Tab-separated table of C-alpha atoms in Angstrom:
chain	number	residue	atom	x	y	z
D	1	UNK	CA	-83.843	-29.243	5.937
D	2	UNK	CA	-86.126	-26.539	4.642
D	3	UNK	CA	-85.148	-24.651	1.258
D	4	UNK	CA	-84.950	-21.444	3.141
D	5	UNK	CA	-82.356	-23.027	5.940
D	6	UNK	CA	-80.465	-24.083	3.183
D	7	UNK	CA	-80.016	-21.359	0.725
D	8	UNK	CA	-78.761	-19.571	3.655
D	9	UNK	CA	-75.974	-21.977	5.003
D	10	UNK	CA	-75.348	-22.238	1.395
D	11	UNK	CA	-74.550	-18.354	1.414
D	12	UNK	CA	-73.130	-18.616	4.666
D	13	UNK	CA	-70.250	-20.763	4.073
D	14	UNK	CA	-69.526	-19.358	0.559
D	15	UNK	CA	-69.210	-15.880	3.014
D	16	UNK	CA	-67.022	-17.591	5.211
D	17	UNK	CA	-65.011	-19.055	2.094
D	18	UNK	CA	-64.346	-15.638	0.999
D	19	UNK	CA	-63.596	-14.582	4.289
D	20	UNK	CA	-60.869	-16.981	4.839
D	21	UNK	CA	-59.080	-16.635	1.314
D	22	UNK	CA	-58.940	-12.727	1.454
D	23	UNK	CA	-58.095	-12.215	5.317
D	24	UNK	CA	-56.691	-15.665	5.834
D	25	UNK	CA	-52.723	-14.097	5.146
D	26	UNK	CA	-53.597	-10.623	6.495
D	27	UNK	CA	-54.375	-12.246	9.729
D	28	UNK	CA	-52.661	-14.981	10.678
D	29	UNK	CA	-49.453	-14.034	7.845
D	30	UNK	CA	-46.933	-13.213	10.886
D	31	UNK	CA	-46.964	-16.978	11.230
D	32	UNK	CA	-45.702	-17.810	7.846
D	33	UNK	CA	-42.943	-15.416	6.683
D	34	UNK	CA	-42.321	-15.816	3.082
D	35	UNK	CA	-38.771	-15.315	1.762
D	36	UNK	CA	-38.140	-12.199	0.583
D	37	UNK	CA	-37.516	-12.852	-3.038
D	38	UNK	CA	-41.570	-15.114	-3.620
D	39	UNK	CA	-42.728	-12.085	-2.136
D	40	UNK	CA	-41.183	-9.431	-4.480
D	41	UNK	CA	-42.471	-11.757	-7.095
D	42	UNK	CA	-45.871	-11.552	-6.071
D	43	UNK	CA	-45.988	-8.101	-8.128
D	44	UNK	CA	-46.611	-10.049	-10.440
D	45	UNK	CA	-49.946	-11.650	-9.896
D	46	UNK	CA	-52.299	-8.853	-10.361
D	47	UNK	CA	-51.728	-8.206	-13.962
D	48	UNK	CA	-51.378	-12.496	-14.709
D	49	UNK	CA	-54.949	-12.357	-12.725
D	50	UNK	CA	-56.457	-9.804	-14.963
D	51	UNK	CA	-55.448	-10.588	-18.163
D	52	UNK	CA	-56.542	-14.590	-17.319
D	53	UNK	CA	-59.957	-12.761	-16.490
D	54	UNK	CA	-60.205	-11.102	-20.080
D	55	UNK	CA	-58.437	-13.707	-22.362
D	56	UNK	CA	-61.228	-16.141	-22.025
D	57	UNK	CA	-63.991	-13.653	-22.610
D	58	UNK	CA	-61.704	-12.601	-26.186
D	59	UNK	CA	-60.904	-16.071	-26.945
D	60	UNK	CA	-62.634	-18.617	-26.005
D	61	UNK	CA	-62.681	-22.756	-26.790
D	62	UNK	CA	-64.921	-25.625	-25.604
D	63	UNK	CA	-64.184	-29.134	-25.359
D	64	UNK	CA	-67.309	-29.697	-27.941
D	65	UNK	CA	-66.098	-26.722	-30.694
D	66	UNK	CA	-62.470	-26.286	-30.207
D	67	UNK	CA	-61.254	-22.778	-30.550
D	68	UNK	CA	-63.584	-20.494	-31.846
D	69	UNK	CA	-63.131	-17.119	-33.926
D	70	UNK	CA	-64.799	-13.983	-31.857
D	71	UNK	CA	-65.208	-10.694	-33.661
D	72	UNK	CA	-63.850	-8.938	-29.995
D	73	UNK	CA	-60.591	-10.530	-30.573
D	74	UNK	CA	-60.141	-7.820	-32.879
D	75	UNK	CA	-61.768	-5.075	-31.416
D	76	UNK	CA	-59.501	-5.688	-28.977
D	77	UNK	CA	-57.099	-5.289	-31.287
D	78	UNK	CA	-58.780	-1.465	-31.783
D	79	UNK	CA	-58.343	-1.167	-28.203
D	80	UNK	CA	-54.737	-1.226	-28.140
D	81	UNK	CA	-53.954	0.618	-30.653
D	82	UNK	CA	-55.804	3.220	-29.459
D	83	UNK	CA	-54.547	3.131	-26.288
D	84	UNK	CA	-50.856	3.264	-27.787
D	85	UNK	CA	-51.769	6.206	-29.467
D	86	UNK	CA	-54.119	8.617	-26.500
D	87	UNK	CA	-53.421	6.321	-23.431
D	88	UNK	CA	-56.804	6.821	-22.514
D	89	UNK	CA	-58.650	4.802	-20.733
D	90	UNK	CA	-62.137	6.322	-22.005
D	91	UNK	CA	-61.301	5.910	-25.085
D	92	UNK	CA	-60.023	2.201	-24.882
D	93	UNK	CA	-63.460	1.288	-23.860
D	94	UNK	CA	-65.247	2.875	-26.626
D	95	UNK	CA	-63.075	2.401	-29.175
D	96	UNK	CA	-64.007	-1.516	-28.975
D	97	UNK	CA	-67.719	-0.943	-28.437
D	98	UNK	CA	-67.417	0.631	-31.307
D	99	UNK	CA	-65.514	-1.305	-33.017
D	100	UNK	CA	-67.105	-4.267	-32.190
D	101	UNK	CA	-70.524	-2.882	-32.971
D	102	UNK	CA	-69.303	-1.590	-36.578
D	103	UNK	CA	-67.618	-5.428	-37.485
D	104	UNK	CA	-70.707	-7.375	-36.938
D	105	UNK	CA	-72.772	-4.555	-38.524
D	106	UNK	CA	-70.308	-5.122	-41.572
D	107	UNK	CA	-70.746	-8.560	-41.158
D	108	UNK	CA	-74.718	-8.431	-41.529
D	109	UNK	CA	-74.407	-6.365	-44.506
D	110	UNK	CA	-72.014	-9.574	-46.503
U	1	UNK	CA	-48.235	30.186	9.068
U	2	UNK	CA	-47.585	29.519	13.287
U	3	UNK	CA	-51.083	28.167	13.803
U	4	UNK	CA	-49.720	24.978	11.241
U	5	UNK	CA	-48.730	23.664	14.716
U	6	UNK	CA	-51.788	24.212	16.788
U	7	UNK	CA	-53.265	20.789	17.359
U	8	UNK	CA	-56.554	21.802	15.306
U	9	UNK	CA	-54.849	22.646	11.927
U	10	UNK	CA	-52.653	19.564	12.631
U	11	UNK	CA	-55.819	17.639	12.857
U	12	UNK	CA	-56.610	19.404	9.863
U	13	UNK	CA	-53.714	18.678	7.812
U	14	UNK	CA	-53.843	15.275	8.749
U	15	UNK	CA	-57.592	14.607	7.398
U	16	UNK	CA	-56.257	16.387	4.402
U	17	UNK	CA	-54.145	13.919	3.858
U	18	UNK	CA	-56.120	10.974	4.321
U	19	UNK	CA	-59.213	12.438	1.882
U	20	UNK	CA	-55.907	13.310	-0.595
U	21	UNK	CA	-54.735	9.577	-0.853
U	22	UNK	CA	-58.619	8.140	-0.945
U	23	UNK	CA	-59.270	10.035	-3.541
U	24	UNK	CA	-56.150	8.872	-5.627
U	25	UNK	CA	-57.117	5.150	-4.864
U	26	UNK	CA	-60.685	6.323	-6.115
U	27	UNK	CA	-58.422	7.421	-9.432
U	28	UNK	CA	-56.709	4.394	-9.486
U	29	UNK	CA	-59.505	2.279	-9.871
U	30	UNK	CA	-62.069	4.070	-11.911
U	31	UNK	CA	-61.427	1.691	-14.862
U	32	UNK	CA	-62.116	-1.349	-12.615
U	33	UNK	CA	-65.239	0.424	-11.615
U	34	UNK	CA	-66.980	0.670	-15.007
U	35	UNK	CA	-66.161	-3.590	-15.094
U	36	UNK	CA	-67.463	-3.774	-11.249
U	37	UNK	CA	-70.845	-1.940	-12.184
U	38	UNK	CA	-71.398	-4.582	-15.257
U	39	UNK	CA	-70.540	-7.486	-13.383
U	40	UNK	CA	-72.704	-6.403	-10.910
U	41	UNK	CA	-75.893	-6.094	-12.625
U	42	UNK	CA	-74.856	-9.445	-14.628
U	43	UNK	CA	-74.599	-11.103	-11.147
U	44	UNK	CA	-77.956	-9.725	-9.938
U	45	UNK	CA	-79.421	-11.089	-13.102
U	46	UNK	CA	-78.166	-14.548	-12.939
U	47	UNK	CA	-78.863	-14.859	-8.770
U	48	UNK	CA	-83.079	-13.624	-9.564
U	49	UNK	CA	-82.995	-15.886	-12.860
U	50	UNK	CA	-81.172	-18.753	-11.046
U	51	UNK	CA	-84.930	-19.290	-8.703
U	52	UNK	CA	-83.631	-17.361	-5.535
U	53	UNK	CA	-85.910	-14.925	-4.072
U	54	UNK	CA	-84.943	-11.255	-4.333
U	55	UNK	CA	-84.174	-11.263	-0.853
U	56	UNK	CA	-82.204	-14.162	-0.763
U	57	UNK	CA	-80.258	-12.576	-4.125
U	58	UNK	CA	-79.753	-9.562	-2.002
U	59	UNK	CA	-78.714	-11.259	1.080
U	60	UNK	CA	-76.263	-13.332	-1.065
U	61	UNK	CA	-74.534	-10.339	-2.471
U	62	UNK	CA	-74.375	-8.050	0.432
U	63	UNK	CA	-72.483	-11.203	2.803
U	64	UNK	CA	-70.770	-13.062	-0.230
U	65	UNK	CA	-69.396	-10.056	-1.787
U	66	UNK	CA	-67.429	-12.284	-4.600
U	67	UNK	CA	-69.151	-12.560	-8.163
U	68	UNK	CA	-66.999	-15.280	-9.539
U	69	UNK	CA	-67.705	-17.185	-6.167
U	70	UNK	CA	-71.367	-16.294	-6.940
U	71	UNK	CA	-72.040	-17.884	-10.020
U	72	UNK	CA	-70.025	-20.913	-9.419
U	73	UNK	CA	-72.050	-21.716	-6.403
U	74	UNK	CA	-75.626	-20.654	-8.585
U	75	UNK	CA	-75.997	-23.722	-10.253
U	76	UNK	CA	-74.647	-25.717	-7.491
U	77	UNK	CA	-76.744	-23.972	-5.396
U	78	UNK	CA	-80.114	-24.805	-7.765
U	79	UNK	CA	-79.626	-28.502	-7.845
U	80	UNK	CA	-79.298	-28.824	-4.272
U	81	UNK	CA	-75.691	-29.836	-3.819
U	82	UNK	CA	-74.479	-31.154	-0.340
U	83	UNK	CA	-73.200	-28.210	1.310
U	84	UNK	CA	-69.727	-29.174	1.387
U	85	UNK	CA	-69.518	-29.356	-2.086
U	86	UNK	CA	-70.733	-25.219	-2.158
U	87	UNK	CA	-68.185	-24.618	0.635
U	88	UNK	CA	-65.181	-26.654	-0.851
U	89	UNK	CA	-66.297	-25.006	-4.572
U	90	UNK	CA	-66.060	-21.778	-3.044
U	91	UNK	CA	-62.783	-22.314	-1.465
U	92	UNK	CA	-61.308	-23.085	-4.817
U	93	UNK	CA	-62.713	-20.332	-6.574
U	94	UNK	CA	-61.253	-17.791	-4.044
U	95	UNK	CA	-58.181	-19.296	-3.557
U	96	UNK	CA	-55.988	-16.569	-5.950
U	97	UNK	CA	-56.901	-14.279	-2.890
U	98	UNK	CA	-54.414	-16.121	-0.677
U	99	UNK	CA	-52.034	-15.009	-2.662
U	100	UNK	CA	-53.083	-11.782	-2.676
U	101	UNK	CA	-53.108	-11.291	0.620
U	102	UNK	CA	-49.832	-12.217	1.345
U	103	UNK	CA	-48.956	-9.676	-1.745
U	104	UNK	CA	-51.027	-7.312	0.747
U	105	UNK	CA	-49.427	-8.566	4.222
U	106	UNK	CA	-46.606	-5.893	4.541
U	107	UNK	CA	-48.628	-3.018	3.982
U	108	UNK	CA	-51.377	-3.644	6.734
U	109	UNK	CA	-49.542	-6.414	9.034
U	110	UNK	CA	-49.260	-3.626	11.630
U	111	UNK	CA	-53.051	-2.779	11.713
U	112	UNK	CA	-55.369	-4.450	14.676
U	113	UNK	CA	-56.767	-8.208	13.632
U	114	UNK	CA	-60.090	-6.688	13.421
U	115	UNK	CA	-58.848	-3.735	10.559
U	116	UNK	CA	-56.778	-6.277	8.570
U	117	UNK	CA	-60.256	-8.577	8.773
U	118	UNK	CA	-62.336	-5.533	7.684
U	119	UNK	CA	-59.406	-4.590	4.616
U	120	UNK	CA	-58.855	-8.030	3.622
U	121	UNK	CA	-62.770	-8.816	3.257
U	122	UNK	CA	-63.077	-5.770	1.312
U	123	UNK	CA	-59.898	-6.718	-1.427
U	124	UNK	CA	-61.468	-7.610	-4.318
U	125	UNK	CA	-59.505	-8.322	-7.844
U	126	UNK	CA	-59.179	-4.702	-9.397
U	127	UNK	CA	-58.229	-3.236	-5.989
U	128	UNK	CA	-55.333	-5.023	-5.767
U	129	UNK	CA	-54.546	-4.248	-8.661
U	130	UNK	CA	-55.291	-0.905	-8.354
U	131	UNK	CA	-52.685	-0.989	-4.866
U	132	UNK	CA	-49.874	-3.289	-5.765
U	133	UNK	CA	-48.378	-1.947	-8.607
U	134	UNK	CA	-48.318	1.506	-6.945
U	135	UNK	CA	-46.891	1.072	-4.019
U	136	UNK	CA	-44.617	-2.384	-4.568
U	137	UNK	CA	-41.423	-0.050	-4.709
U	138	UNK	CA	-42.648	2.161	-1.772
U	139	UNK	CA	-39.661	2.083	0.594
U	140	UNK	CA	-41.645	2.263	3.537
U	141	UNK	CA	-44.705	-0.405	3.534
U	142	UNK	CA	-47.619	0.753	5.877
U	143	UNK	CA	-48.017	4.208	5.353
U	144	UNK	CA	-51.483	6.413	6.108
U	145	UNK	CA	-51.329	7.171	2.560
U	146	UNK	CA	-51.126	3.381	1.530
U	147	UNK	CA	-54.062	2.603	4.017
U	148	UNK	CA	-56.360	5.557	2.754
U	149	UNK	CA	-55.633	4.676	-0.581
U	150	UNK	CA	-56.479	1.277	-0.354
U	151	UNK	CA	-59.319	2.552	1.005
U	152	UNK	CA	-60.507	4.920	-1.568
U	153	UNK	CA	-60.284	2.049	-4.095
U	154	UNK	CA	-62.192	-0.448	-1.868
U	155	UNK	CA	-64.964	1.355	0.233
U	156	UNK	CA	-66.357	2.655	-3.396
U	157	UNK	CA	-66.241	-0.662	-5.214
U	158	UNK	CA	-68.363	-2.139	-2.403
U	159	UNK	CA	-71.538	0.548	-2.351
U	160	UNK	CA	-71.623	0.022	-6.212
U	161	UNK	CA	-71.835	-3.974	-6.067
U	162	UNK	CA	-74.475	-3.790	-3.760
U	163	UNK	CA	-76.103	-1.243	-5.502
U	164	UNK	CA	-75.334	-2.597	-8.753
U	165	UNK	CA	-76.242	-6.165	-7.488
U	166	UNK	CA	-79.972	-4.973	-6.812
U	167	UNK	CA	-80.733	-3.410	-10.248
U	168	UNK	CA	-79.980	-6.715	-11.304
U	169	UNK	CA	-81.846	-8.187	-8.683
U	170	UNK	CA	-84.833	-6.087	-9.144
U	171	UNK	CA	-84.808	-4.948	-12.763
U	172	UNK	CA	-83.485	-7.961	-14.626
U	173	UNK	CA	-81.269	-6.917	-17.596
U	174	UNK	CA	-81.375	-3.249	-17.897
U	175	UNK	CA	-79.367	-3.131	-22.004
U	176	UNK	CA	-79.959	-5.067	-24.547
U	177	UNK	CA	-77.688	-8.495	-24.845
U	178	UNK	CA	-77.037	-8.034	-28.195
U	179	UNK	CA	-75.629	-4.633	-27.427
U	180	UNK	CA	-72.983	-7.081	-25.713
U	181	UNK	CA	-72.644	-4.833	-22.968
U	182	UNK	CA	-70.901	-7.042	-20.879
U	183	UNK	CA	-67.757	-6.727	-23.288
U	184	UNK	CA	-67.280	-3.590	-22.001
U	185	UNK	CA	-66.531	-4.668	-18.653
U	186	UNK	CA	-63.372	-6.607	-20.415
U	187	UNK	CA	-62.322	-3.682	-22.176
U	188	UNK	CA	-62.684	-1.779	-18.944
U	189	UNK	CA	-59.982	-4.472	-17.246
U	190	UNK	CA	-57.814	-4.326	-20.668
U	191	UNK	CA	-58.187	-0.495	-19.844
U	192	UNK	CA	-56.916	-0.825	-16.213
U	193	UNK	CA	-54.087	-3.638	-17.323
U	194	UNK	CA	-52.291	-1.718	-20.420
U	195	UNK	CA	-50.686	1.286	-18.735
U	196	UNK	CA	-49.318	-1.358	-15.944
U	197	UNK	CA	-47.260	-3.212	-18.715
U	198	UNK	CA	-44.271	-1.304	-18.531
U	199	UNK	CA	-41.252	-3.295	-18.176
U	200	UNK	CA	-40.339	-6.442	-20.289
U	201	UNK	CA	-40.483	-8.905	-16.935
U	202	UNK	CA	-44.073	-7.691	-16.792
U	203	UNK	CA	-44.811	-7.973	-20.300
U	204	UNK	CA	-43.558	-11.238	-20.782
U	205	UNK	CA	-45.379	-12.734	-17.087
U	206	UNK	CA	-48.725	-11.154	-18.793
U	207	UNK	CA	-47.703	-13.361	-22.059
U	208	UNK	CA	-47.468	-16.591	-19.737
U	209	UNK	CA	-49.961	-16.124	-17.943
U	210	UNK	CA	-52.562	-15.077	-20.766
U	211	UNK	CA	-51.197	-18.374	-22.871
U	212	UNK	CA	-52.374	-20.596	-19.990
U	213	UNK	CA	-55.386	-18.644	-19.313
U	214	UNK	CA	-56.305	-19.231	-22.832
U	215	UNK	CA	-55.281	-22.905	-22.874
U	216	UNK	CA	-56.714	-23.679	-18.971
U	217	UNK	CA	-59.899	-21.879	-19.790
U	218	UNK	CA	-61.990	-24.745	-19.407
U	219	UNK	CA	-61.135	-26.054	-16.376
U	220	UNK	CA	-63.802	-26.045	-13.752
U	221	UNK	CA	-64.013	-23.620	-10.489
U	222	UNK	CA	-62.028	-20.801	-12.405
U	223	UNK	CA	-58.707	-23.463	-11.874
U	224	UNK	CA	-57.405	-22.091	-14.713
U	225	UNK	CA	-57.312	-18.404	-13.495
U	226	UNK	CA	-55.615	-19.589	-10.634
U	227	UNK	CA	-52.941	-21.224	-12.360
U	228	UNK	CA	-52.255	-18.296	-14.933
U	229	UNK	CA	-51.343	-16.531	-11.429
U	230	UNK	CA	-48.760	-18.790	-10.595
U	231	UNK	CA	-47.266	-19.240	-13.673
U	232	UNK	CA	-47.445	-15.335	-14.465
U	233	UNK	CA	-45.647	-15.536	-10.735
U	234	UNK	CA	-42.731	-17.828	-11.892
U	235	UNK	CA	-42.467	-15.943	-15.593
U	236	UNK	CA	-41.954	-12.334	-13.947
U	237	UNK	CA	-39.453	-13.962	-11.509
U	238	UNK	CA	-37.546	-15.726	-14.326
U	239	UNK	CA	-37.779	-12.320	-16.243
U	240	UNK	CA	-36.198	-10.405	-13.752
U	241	UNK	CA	-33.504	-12.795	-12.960
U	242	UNK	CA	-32.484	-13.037	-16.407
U	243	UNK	CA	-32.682	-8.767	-16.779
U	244	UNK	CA	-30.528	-8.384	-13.882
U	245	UNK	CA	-28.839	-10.999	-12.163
U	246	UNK	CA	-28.051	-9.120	-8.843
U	247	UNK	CA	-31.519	-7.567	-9.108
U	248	UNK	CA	-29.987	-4.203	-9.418
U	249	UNK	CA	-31.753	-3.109	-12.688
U	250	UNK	CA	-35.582	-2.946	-13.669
């Protein structure tokens, strides 16, 4: 098999992966009702997605190190508070740029 | 004000509508944006460093559509892996969209197969989120203004990956890294996430589900995302049971 034929069955089937988890239940879900009470609970998995998506980024551990301190854990930190305060999303973002920019710049300067 | 029922200004009204609720699922997501456009260009750069050809980058963005899909398959992909090891990889990695799309079933189960194909392909992570929260109380599931507002959060997120997706592609990293750029795509998601933590079932299945994220984190073909859905799932159930035991309050 040639590189070319197989990069592209490669992307292929990842397409068709991705096809088949996102429209598998929008399709063929008349087949398999769910009771009513799991599906009111699925609210819940948007937010458990996204804040599994960020937690990793703020705190991460390896095998190798073990947990391991990251300066955005607490610009993060920023980040709520700020938000408490305006409720702005704008303004969550840059507050922890900015405060993650002015820690390590602290940092170089001890 | 009689001409409101001539079928033109009906017409009228009715596309007024539909641009109405777009543009409010355009609102909803803008956060999600910002993160889209920098994990866009970060997936562009990884698929041209990775060896693939810009074209074959491009081609792999434009049908994949998925970036954590993507770079899971990248390495795989660069050591020449049987391909169903990509394909069974790639399953695993999407499979927190299964349960999405049942979360997304009622709204769209009375669309034509080819529609709910077209909206389901397009429902990417901070869509749904964008959707579900809004509309989980609706009383009536499968409105035009649920459809054009899914819509309005889905049709924009794909022209920016693509377009996003080819800077990368073409222009290799654009900032700095040690600007650490790419931390403002998770402040962007913390940005989207805090004003949807309103009630204490919610709070406490974000809790559960960020302990195991942080604990499962190193788990292979993002396992451990998928099971910091579940248990968030089980948490906000057990939440709400214990808040109200007839499911009366919220």
């Amino acid at each position: 098999m040639s590189d070319t034929v197989y990069l592209y069955s490669a992307i292929l089937l990842l397409a068709l992966c991705v096809v088949l988890c996102r429209t598998g239940y929008l399709v063929f879900g008349h087949y398999f009702p769910l009771p009513p009470k799991l599906r009111s609970a699925l609210r819940y998995a948007p937010l458990a997605a996204l804040v599994a998506i960020i937690v990793p980024d703020v705190l991460p551990w390896t095998v190798q190190t073990g947990p391991q301190f990251d300066l955005r854990f607490l610009a993060v930190g920023v980040s709520v508070l700020v938000f408490l305060v305006t409720r702005n999303a704008l303004l969550v973002i840059l507050s922890g740029m900015l405060a993650l920019w002015s820690l390590r710049g602290l940092l170089l300067l001890f | 004000m009689s001409d409101l029922l001539t079928p033109t200004s009906a017409l009228h009204a009715l596309r007024e509508q539909k641009r109405a609720a777009f543009l409010l699922g355009l609102r909803a997501i803008a956060p999600g944006l910002v993160a889209l456009t920098i994990w866009g260009v970060v997936t562009g750069v990884a698929m041209s460093r990775s060896g693939l050809t810009d074209q074959t980058a491009a081609a792999m963005s434009l049908l994949v559509y998925a970036g954590s899909a993507q770079l899971t398959a990248l390495p795989l992909m660069a050591a020449g892996a049987p391909l169903w090891l990509i394909f069974a990889a790639g399953i695993i990695v999407n499979l927190r969209f299964v349960i999405f799309g049942a979360a997304l079933h009622p709204y769209f189960k009375d669309l034509p197969w080819a529609k709910r194909l077209f909206i389901g392909y397009l429902a990417v992570d901070i869509a749904f989120v964008a959707f579900m929260p809004r509309f989980h109380d609706a009383p009536r599931k499968g409105t035009l203004e649920q459809h054009w507002f899914f819509l309005g959060a889905v049709i924009p997120s794909w022209f920016l990956w693509q377009v996003t997706s080819l800077i990368g592609i073409s222009l290799g990293n654009v900032v700095p890294e040690s600007w650490s750029i790419d931390f403002a795509a998770t402040l962007a998601l913390l940005a989207l996430m805090l004003p949807l933590t309103n009630t204490r079932p919610i709070l406490l299945s974000v809790l559960a589900a960020a302990v195991v994220a942080w604990v499962a984190q190193t788990l292979p073909l993002r396992l451990g995302l998928l099971a910091a859905v579940v248990v968030g799932i089980i948490v906000g159930m057990w939440a709400e049971a214990q808040q109200s035991p007839r499911g009366a309050l919220r």
